[in-house]
Amino acid sequence: MTDDLVVMLTALNPEYEAVRNRLENLRPHRHDRGTRFEVGTVRGTSCRVALALTGKGNHSAAVLAERAISHFSPDALMFVGVAGALWGTPLGDVVFATHVYAYHGGTSEDDGLKARPRTWETSHEVAQIAQHVARIRDWTRDVPDGTNAHFGLIAAGEIVQNSTISAEARWIRDHFNDALAIEMEAAGVAQAGHLNGAHVAIVRGISDQADGTKNSAADRNWQPRAAANAAAFATHLATELLKEGEHVTMRNSNASGGPRTVHISGTGTVGMQAGTITGSTVVQNVSSRSEGAPDFATELSRLRRDLEREHSRGQLDDDTYEDVRCQLDIADKAIASDTPEGRKTFVLALKRLGGLISELAGPAAKIAALVAVAKGLL
C-alpha cells in the first residue's frame, strides 16, 4: 500500500484502545504474515491511520515497525503509549521524544560497567510540527485542564523500571539524567525508522513516576488517562504531519526562488495527486498506459548523478551517501521488474531516499514528483 497515511503502533491494549477511540471508519487489514492492522481516519478529518499492537519490548516493536513501513510506506511512523517519569514530570502530561536513548548498551570492565548507549534524534521537521501542535493547544480540548506537553529525551531499555534506589535507577541517574521519561519500545522503533529513512515520532503519556508504584491502584487509574492524553496529542500531530506532507514539493521547489521543472520522459498514463506537485511544473511525454510506463530508469540515473555531485561537494556525508546508493539500487531493481509489487517497492525506496536527502531542495523536489507519478500507476 502507498496511500498517504500515518502508522501508529502501541505496546499495550489500553494504549491501543486510546488511539482507536479517536478513529472512525475503521476496517481490518491483514498483513501477509498475520499481523492485524486497523485502518481508519482521525475523527472529523481525512487523516488516515493504520493502527497495530506490537506487544512489549524494543525487539518486537522494531520488527513490527519494519513490517509496517515496508507494507504501508507511511508518511510517518508513530509510537503512542505510556511511560514512567524520571524527574517528576506530572502524571498525565505528555512527553514528545526529541531524542531516544537505548540506555542498556555498555561494556563491562575491571573497574565497572561503562555506558555505550545508542541515540537517535527526531527529525527537525517532525519536531517543529510537534512544537506547533503543543503551542496552539488544540489537542488539549479533549484532555483534562492543566495537561501539558514536554519535549526532551526518552530512555528506552529492556526492563520495567519501578524503583528510584535500585542499581538500575542509579545507572540511569549517573548516565542519562537528561531523560524525561523511561519505557521499553522507542529504541526499536527509532532504529527501524532510521534504517528505512522514515519519519518517527514517539509520544508518551506519564502514567507513573518509576518509583515503586507500578501495579498499584493509582497506576491502574492513571494508565488509561495517560494513554488517552498521548493519543490526543498523537492524532493531532498525525493530522498536521499529513497536511505538511501535502506541501513538501511546493516548499522544496520554491526554496531556490521559483518553480522547478521536472521532466519525466517516456510513455504512459500517469496519475498526479493534488497537492503534491503544487508550485512545480511537471512535463510528461505520455500517450497511453498500454504503450509502456514512464522511463523511471532514466530519471533514476539522472538522480544518481545529481546525488553523486552533492556527495562530492560535501553536502552528503559518506554514511548517508552509502544509504542513498542502496535505496537507488533497490529502486532500479524494483522498477525493472515491471510488476505491481515492484512499483510499490519503488515508491517505498523513493520515500526512504527522500527522507535521507530532505535537506537538499532540488533532489528532494525531483523525488517527490517521481513518487507522485509512480503512485498514479499503482
PDB file of N, CA and C in Angstrom, residues 28-102:
ATOM      1  N   PRO A  28     -10.587  -3.707   9.194  1.00  0.00           N
ATOM      2  CA  PRO A  28      -9.418  -4.548   9.454  1.00  0.00           C
ATOM      3  C   PRO A  28      -8.545  -4.679   8.214  1.00  0.00           C
ATOM      4  N   HIS A  29      -7.263  -4.857   8.461  1.00  0.00           N
ATOM      5  CA  HIS A  29      -6.312  -5.032   7.361  1.00  0.00           C
ATOM      6  C   HIS A  29      -5.269  -6.046   7.824  1.00  0.00           C
ATOM      7  N   ARG A  30      -5.103  -7.111   7.088  1.00  0.00           N
ATOM      8  CA  ARG A  30      -4.219  -8.201   7.493  1.00  0.00           C
ATOM      9  C   ARG A  30      -2.956  -8.218   6.653  1.00  0.00           C
ATOM     10  N   HIS A  31      -1.810  -8.220   7.310  1.00  0.00           N
ATOM     11  CA  HIS A  31      -0.526  -8.398   6.636  1.00  0.00           C
ATOM     12  C   HIS A  31      -0.373  -9.869   6.241  1.00  0.00           C
ATOM     13  N   ASP A  32       0.398 -10.120   5.183  1.00  0.00           N
ATOM     14  CA  ASP A  32       0.575 -11.486   4.695  1.00  0.00           C
ATOM     15  C   ASP A  32       1.084 -12.426   5.785  1.00  0.00           C
ATOM     16  N   ARG A  33       1.861 -11.886   6.732  1.00  0.00           N
ATOM     17  CA  ARG A  33       2.430 -12.721   7.784  1.00  0.00           C
ATOM     18  C   ARG A  33       1.562 -12.765   9.039  1.00  0.00           C
ATOM     19  N   GLY A  34       0.342 -12.274   8.942  1.00  0.00           N
ATOM     20  CA  GLY A  34      -0.605 -12.435  10.027  1.00  0.00           C
ATOM     21  C   GLY A  34      -0.809 -11.234  10.922  1.00  0.00           C
ATOM     22  N   THR A  35       0.025 -10.214  10.811  1.00  0.00           N
ATOM     23  CA  THR A  35      -0.144  -9.023  11.647  1.00  0.00           C
ATOM     24  C   THR A  35      -1.460  -8.338  11.305  1.00  0.00           C
ATOM     25  N   ARG A  36      -2.214  -8.001  12.337  1.00  0.00           N
ATOM     26  CA  ARG A  36      -3.515  -7.369  12.142  1.00  0.00           C
ATOM     27  C   ARG A  36      -3.403  -5.871  12.361  1.00  0.00           C
ATOM     28  N   PHE A  37      -3.808  -5.106  11.377  1.00  0.00           N
ATOM     29  CA  PHE A  37      -3.909  -3.659  11.474  1.00  0.00           C
ATOM     30  C   PHE A  37      -5.388  -3.279  11.410  1.00  0.00           C
ATOM     31  N   GLU A  38      -5.694  -2.104  11.926  1.00  0.00           N
ATOM     32  CA  GLU A  38      -6.975  -1.465  11.650  1.00  0.00           C
ATOM     33  C   GLU A  38      -6.668  -0.126  10.993  1.00  0.00           C
ATOM     34  N   VAL A  39      -7.336   0.145   9.903  1.00  0.00           N
ATOM     35  CA  VAL A  39      -7.102   1.380   9.152  1.00  0.00           C
ATOM     36  C   VAL A  39      -8.358   2.235   9.227  1.00  0.00           C
ATOM     37  N   GLY A  40      -8.199   3.482   9.638  1.00  0.00           N
ATOM     38  CA  GLY A  40      -9.321   4.404   9.728  1.00  0.00           C
ATOM     39  C   GLY A  40      -8.852   5.825   9.598  1.00  0.00           C
ATOM     40  N   THR A  41      -9.707   6.752   9.964  1.00  0.00           N
ATOM     41  CA  THR A  41      -9.354   8.173   9.898  1.00  0.00           C
ATOM     42  C   THR A  41      -9.537   8.807  11.265  1.00  0.00           C
ATOM     43  N   VAL A  42      -8.716   9.817  11.545  1.00  0.00           N
ATOM     44  CA  VAL A  42      -8.882  10.586  12.772  1.00  0.00           C
ATOM     45  C   VAL A  42     -10.232  11.278  12.720  1.00  0.00           C
ATOM     46  N   ARG A  43     -11.010  11.189  13.782  1.00  0.00           N
ATOM     47  CA  ARG A  43     -12.375  11.716  13.800  1.00  0.00           C
ATOM     48  C   ARG A  43     -12.423  13.170  13.323  1.00  0.00           C
ATOM     49  N   GLY A  44     -13.321  13.429  12.383  1.00  0.00           N
ATOM     50  CA  GLY A  44     -13.517  14.783  11.889  1.00  0.00           C
ATOM     51  C   GLY A  44     -12.480  15.252  10.893  1.00  0.00           C
ATOM     52  N   THR A  45     -11.579  14.352  10.443  1.00  0.00           N
ATOM     53  CA  THR A  45     -10.533  14.735   9.492  1.00  0.00           C
ATOM     54  C   THR A  45     -10.449  13.683   8.384  1.00  0.00           C
ATOM     55  N   SER A  46      -9.581  13.947   7.430  1.00  0.00           N
ATOM     56  CA  SER A  46      -9.295  12.960   6.382  1.00  0.00           C
ATOM     57  C   SER A  46      -7.968  12.257   6.627  1.00  0.00           C
ATOM     58  N   CYS A  47      -7.380  12.469   7.790  1.00  0.00           N
ATOM     59  CA  CYS A  47      -6.084  11.879   8.133  1.00  0.00           C
ATOM     60  C   CYS A  47      -6.228  10.377   8.347  1.00  0.00           C
ATOM     61  N   ARG A  48      -5.588   9.580   7.508  1.00  0.00           N
ATOM     62  CA  ARG A  48      -5.688   8.127   7.583  1.00  0.00           C
ATOM     63  C   ARG A  48      -4.609   7.567   8.504  1.00  0.00           C
ATOM     64  N   VAL A  49      -5.006   6.597   9.324  1.00  0.00           N
ATOM     65  CA  VAL A  49      -4.107   5.984  10.305  1.00  0.00           C
ATOM     66  C   VAL A  49      -4.226   4.469  10.209  1.00  0.00           C
ATOM     67  N   ALA A  50      -3.081   3.797  10.206  1.00  0.00           N
ATOM     68  CA  ALA A  50      -3.031   2.337  10.330  1.00  0.00           C
ATOM     69  C   ALA A  50      -2.522   2.021  11.728  1.00  0.00           C
ATOM     70  N   LEU A  51      -3.308   1.284  12.489  1.00  0.00           N
ATOM     71  CA  LEU A  51      -3.035   1.041  13.906  1.00  0.00           C
ATOM     72  C   LEU A  51      -2.735  -0.432  14.140  1.00  0.00           C
ATOM     73  N   ALA A  52      -1.704  -0.721  14.957  1.00  0.00           N
ATOM     74  CA  ALA A  52      -1.377  -2.110  15.284  1.00  0.00           C
ATOM     75  C   ALA A  52      -0.797  -2.196  16.686  1.00  0.00           C
ATOM     76  N   LEU A  53      -0.861  -3.398  17.241  1.00  0.00           N
ATOM     77  CA  LEU A  53      -0.345  -3.691  18.581  1.00  0.00           C
ATOM     78  C   LEU A  53       0.938  -4.499  18.442  1.00  0.00           C
ATOM     79  N   THR A  54       2.019  -4.045  19.085  1.00  0.00           N
ATOM     80  CA  THR A  54       3.311  -4.724  18.963  1.00  0.00           C
ATOM     81  C   THR A  54       3.606  -5.666  20.116  1.00  0.00           C
ATOM     82  N   GLY A  55       3.027  -5.450  21.283  1.00  0.00           N
ATOM     83  CA  GLY A  55       3.476  -6.124  22.481  1.00  0.00           C
ATOM     84  C   GLY A  55       4.645  -5.371  23.090  1.00  0.00           C
ATOM     85  N   LYS A  56       5.100  -5.842  24.254  1.00  0.00           N
ATOM     86  CA  LYS A  56       6.147  -5.137  24.989  1.00  0.00           C
ATOM     87  C   LYS A  56       7.523  -5.377  24.392  1.00  0.00           C
ATOM     88  N   GLY A  57       8.396  -4.383  24.540  1.00  0.00           N
ATOM     89  CA  GLY A  57       9.807  -4.566  24.250  1.00  0.00           C
ATOM     90  C   GLY A  57      10.281  -3.946  22.951  1.00  0.00           C
ATOM     91  N   ASN A  58      11.566  -3.543  22.956  1.00  0.00           N
ATOM     92  CA  ASN A  58      12.174  -2.924  21.783  1.00  0.00           C
ATOM     93  C   ASN A  58      12.244  -3.867  20.589  1.00  0.00           C
ATOM     94  N   HIS A  59      12.485  -5.148  20.848  1.00  0.00           N
ATOM     95  CA  HIS A  59      12.672  -6.074  19.736  1.00  0.00           C
ATOM     96  C   HIS A  59      11.380  -6.278  18.954  1.00  0.00           C
ATOM     97  N   SER A  60      10.294  -6.574  19.653  1.00  0.00           N
ATOM     98  CA  SER A  60       9.028  -6.768  18.943  1.00  0.00           C
ATOM     99  C   SER A  60       8.572  -5.472  18.292  1.00  0.00           C
ATOM    100  N   ALA A  61       8.815  -4.339  18.952  1.00  0.00           N
ATOM    101  CA  ALA A  61       8.436  -3.050  18.360  1.00  0.00           C
ATOM    102  C   ALA A  61       9.209  -2.794  17.075  1.00  0.00           C
ATOM    103  N   ALA A  62      10.498  -3.137  17.066  1.00  0.00           N
ATOM    104  CA  ALA A  62      11.318  -2.925  15.870  1.00  0.00           C
ATOM    105  C   ALA A  62      10.833  -3.775  14.702  1.00  0.00           C
ATOM    106  N   VAL A  63      10.527  -5.033  14.969  1.00  0.00           N
ATOM    107  CA  VAL A  63      10.071  -5.933  13.904  1.00  0.00           C
ATOM    108  C   VAL A  63       8.757  -5.448  13.319  1.00  0.00           C
ATOM    109  N   LEU A  64       7.808  -5.101  14.182  1.00  0.00           N
ATOM    110  CA  LEU A  64       6.505  -4.639  13.676  1.00  0.00           C
ATOM    111  C   LEU A  64       6.614  -3.280  12.987  1.00  0.00           C
ATOM    112  N   ALA A  65       7.511  -2.418  13.483  1.00  0.00           N
ATOM    113  CA  ALA A  65       7.719  -1.120  12.819  1.00  0.00           C
ATOM    114  C   ALA A  65       8.279  -1.323  11.418  1.00  0.00           C
ATOM    115  N   GLU A  66       9.264  -2.199  11.292  1.00  0.00           N
ATOM    116  CA  GLU A  66       9.834  -2.506   9.974  1.00  0.00           C
ATOM    117  C   GLU A  66       8.759  -3.061   9.047  1.00  0.00           C
ATOM    118  N   ARG A  67       7.947  -3.971   9.564  1.00  0.00           N
ATOM    119  CA  ARG A  67       6.878  -4.569   8.760  1.00  0.00           C
ATOM    120  C   ARG A  67       5.870  -3.505   8.310  1.00  0.00           C
ATOM    121  N   ALA A  68       5.513  -2.594   9.208  1.00  0.00           N
ATOM    122  CA  ALA A  68       4.531  -1.560   8.864  1.00  0.00           C
ATOM    123  C   ALA A  68       5.081  -0.601   7.818  1.00  0.00           C
ATOM    124  N   ILE A  69       6.358  -0.227   7.960  1.00  0.00           N
ATOM    125  CA  ILE A  69       6.954   0.683   6.983  1.00  0.00           C
ATOM    126  C   ILE A  69       6.987   0.036   5.607  1.00  0.00           C
ATOM    127  N   SER A  70       7.428  -1.228   5.548  1.00  0.00           N
ATOM    128  CA  SER A  70       7.527  -1.911   4.259  1.00  0.00           C
ATOM    129  C   SER A  70       6.153  -2.093   3.613  1.00  0.00           C
ATOM    130  N   HIS A  71       5.144  -2.319   4.431  1.00  0.00           N
ATOM    131  CA  HIS A  71       3.818  -2.620   3.893  1.00  0.00           C
ATOM    132  C   HIS A  71       3.054  -1.366   3.469  1.00  0.00           C
ATOM    133  N   PHE A  72       3.105  -0.330   4.285  1.00  0.00           N
ATOM    134  CA  PHE A  72       2.285   0.850   4.038  1.00  0.00           C
ATOM    135  C   PHE A  72       3.036   2.011   3.400  1.00  0.00           C
ATOM    136  N   SER A  73       4.365   2.041   3.496  1.00  0.00           N
ATOM    137  CA  SER A  73       5.129   3.204   3.042  1.00  0.00           C
ATOM    138  C   SER A  73       4.522   4.496   3.604  1.00  0.00           C
ATOM    139  N   PRO A  74       4.421   4.606   4.938  1.00  0.00           N
ATOM    140  CA  PRO A  74       3.680   5.723   5.546  1.00  0.00           C
ATOM    141  C   PRO A  74       4.441   7.039   5.478  1.00  0.00           C
ATOM    142  N   ASP A  75       3.697   8.122   5.619  1.00  0.00           N
ATOM    143  CA  ASP A  75       4.338   9.431   5.723  1.00  0.00           C
ATOM    144  C   ASP A  75       5.102   9.559   7.028  1.00  0.00           C
ATOM    145  N   ALA A  76       4.653   8.870   8.063  1.00  0.00           N
ATOM    146  CA  ALA A  76       5.347   8.898   9.352  1.00  0.00           C
ATOM    147  C   ALA A  76       4.966   7.652  10.137  1.00  0.00           C
ATOM    148  N   LEU A  77       5.841   7.287  11.060  1.00  0.00           N
ATOM    149  CA  LEU A  77       5.615   6.172  11.965  1.00  0.00           C
ATOM    150  C   LEU A  77       5.609   6.712  13.385  1.00  0.00           C
ATOM    151  N   MET A  78       4.555   6.408  14.143  1.00  0.00           N
ATOM    152  CA  MET A  78       4.422   6.934  15.490  1.00  0.00           C
ATOM    153  C   MET A  78       4.271   5.790  16.481  1.00  0.00           C
ATOM    154  N   PHE A  79       4.894   5.941  17.639  1.00  0.00           N
ATOM    155  CA  PHE A  79       4.660   5.004  18.736  1.00  0.00           C
ATOM    156  C   PHE A  79       4.001   5.794  19.854  1.00  0.00           C
ATOM    157  N   VAL A  80       2.854   5.292  20.313  1.00  0.00           N
ATOM    158  CA  VAL A  80       1.991   6.047  21.223  1.00  0.00           C
ATOM    159  C   VAL A  80       1.683   5.180  22.440  1.00  0.00           C
ATOM    160  N   GLY A  81       1.853   5.748  23.623  1.00  0.00           N
ATOM    161  CA  GLY A  81       1.530   4.977  24.813  1.00  0.00           C
ATOM    162  C   GLY A  81       1.923   5.687  26.089  1.00  0.00           C
ATOM    163  N   VAL A  82       2.223   4.891  27.116  1.00  0.00           N
ATOM    164  CA  VAL A  82       2.530   5.444  28.431  1.00  0.00           C
ATOM    165  C   VAL A  82       3.997   5.217  28.766  1.00  0.00           C
ATOM    166  N   ALA A  83       4.468   5.946  29.774  1.00  0.00           N
ATOM    167  CA  ALA A  83       5.857   5.839  30.222  1.00  0.00           C
ATOM    168  C   ALA A  83       5.934   6.255  31.678  1.00  0.00           C
ATOM    169  N   GLY A  84       7.043   5.904  32.303  1.00  0.00           N
ATOM    170  CA  GLY A  84       7.323   6.373  33.654  1.00  0.00           C
ATOM    171  C   GLY A  84       8.135   7.650  33.617  1.00  0.00           C
ATOM    172  N   ALA A  85       7.827   8.570  34.515  1.00  0.00           N
ATOM    173  CA  ALA A  85       8.601   9.808  34.613  1.00  0.00           C
ATOM    174  C   ALA A  85       9.882   9.544  35.398  1.00  0.00           C
ATOM    175  N   LEU A  86      10.938  10.272  35.059  1.00  0.00           N
ATOM    176  CA  LEU A  86      12.196  10.107  35.783  1.00  0.00           C
ATOM    177  C   LEU A  86      12.427  11.208  36.808  1.00  0.00           C
ATOM    178  N   TRP A  87      12.062  12.422  36.498  1.00  0.00           N
ATOM    179  CA  TRP A  87      12.404  13.527  37.398  1.00  0.00           C
ATOM    180  C   TRP A  87      11.185  14.362  37.737  1.00  0.00           C
ATOM    181  N   GLY A  88      10.056  13.691  37.958  1.00  0.00           N
ATOM    182  CA  GLY A  88       8.900  14.398  38.481  1.00  0.00           C
ATOM    183  C   GLY A  88       7.972  15.016  37.470  1.00  0.00           C
ATOM    184  N   THR A  89       8.089  14.650  36.199  1.00  0.00           N
ATOM    185  CA  THR A  89       7.113  15.137  35.224  1.00  0.00           C
ATOM    186  C   THR A  89       5.717  14.734  35.690  1.00  0.00           C
ATOM    187  N   PRO A  90       4.752  15.659  35.715  1.00  0.00           N
ATOM    188  CA  PRO A  90       3.435  15.369  36.310  1.00  0.00           C
ATOM    189  C   PRO A  90       2.712  14.205  35.641  1.00  0.00           C
ATOM    190  N   LEU A  91       2.002  13.445  36.436  1.00  0.00           N
ATOM    191  CA  LEU A  91       1.184  12.362  35.906  1.00  0.00           C
ATOM    192  C   LEU A  91       0.156  12.923  34.929  1.00  0.00           C
ATOM    193  N   GLY A  92      -0.018  12.214  33.829  1.00  0.00           N
ATOM    194  CA  GLY A  92      -0.988  12.626  32.816  1.00  0.00           C
ATOM    195  C   GLY A  92      -0.416  13.524  31.741  1.00  0.00           C
ATOM    196  N   ASP A  93       0.704  14.188  32.018  1.00  0.00           N
ATOM    197  CA  ASP A  93       1.319  15.029  30.997  1.00  0.00           C
ATOM    198  C   ASP A  93       1.902  14.162  29.876  1.00  0.00           C
ATOM    199  N   VAL A  94       2.155  14.800  28.739  1.00  0.00           N
ATOM    200  CA  VAL A  94       2.648  14.104  27.548  1.00  0.00           C
ATOM    201  C   VAL A  94       4.101  14.491  27.301  1.00  0.00           C
ATOM    202  N   VAL A  95       4.918  13.505  26.933  1.00  0.00           N
ATOM    203  CA  VAL A  95       6.313  13.744  26.561  1.00  0.00           C
ATOM    204  C   VAL A  95       6.508  13.354  25.103  1.00  0.00           C
ATOM    205  N   PHE A  96       7.015  14.290  24.316  1.00  0.00           N
ATOM    206  CA  PHE A  96       7.393  14.028  22.927  1.00  0.00           C
ATOM    207  C   PHE A  96       8.914  13.869  22.886  1.00  0.00           C
ATOM    208  N   ALA A  97       9.388  12.787  22.300  1.00  0.00           N
ATOM    209  CA  ALA A  97      10.823  12.499  22.299  1.00  0.00           C
ATOM    210  C   ALA A  97      11.557  13.322  21.251  1.00  0.00           C
ATOM    211  N   THR A  98      12.457  14.193  21.702  1.00  0.00           N
ATOM    212  CA  THR A  98      13.359  14.865  20.765  1.00  0.00           C
ATOM    213  C   THR A  98      14.528  13.960  20.409  1.00  0.00           C
ATOM    214  N   HIS A  99      14.899  13.066  21.353  1.00  0.00           N
ATOM    215  CA  HIS A  99      15.916  12.046  21.148  1.00  0.00           C
ATOM    216  C   HIS A  99      15.452  10.784  21.866  1.00  0.00           C
ATOM    217  N   VAL A 100      15.990   9.660  21.441  1.00  0.00           N
ATOM    218  CA  VAL A 100      15.740   8.396  22.129  1.00  0.00           C
ATOM    219  C   VAL A 100      17.077   7.778  22.515  1.00  0.00           C
ATOM    220  N   TYR A 101      17.210   7.398  23.774  1.00  0.00           N
ATOM    221  CA  TYR A 101      18.377   6.666  24.267  1.00  0.00           C
ATOM    222  C   TYR A 101      18.065   5.172  24.337  1.00  0.00           C
ATOM    223  N   ALA A 102      18.948   4.335  23.796  1.00  0.00           N
ATOM    224  CA  ALA A 102      18.949   2.909  24.120  1.00  0.00           C
ATOM    225  C   ALA A 102      19.965   2.754  25.244  1.00  0.00           C
TER     226      ALA A 102
END
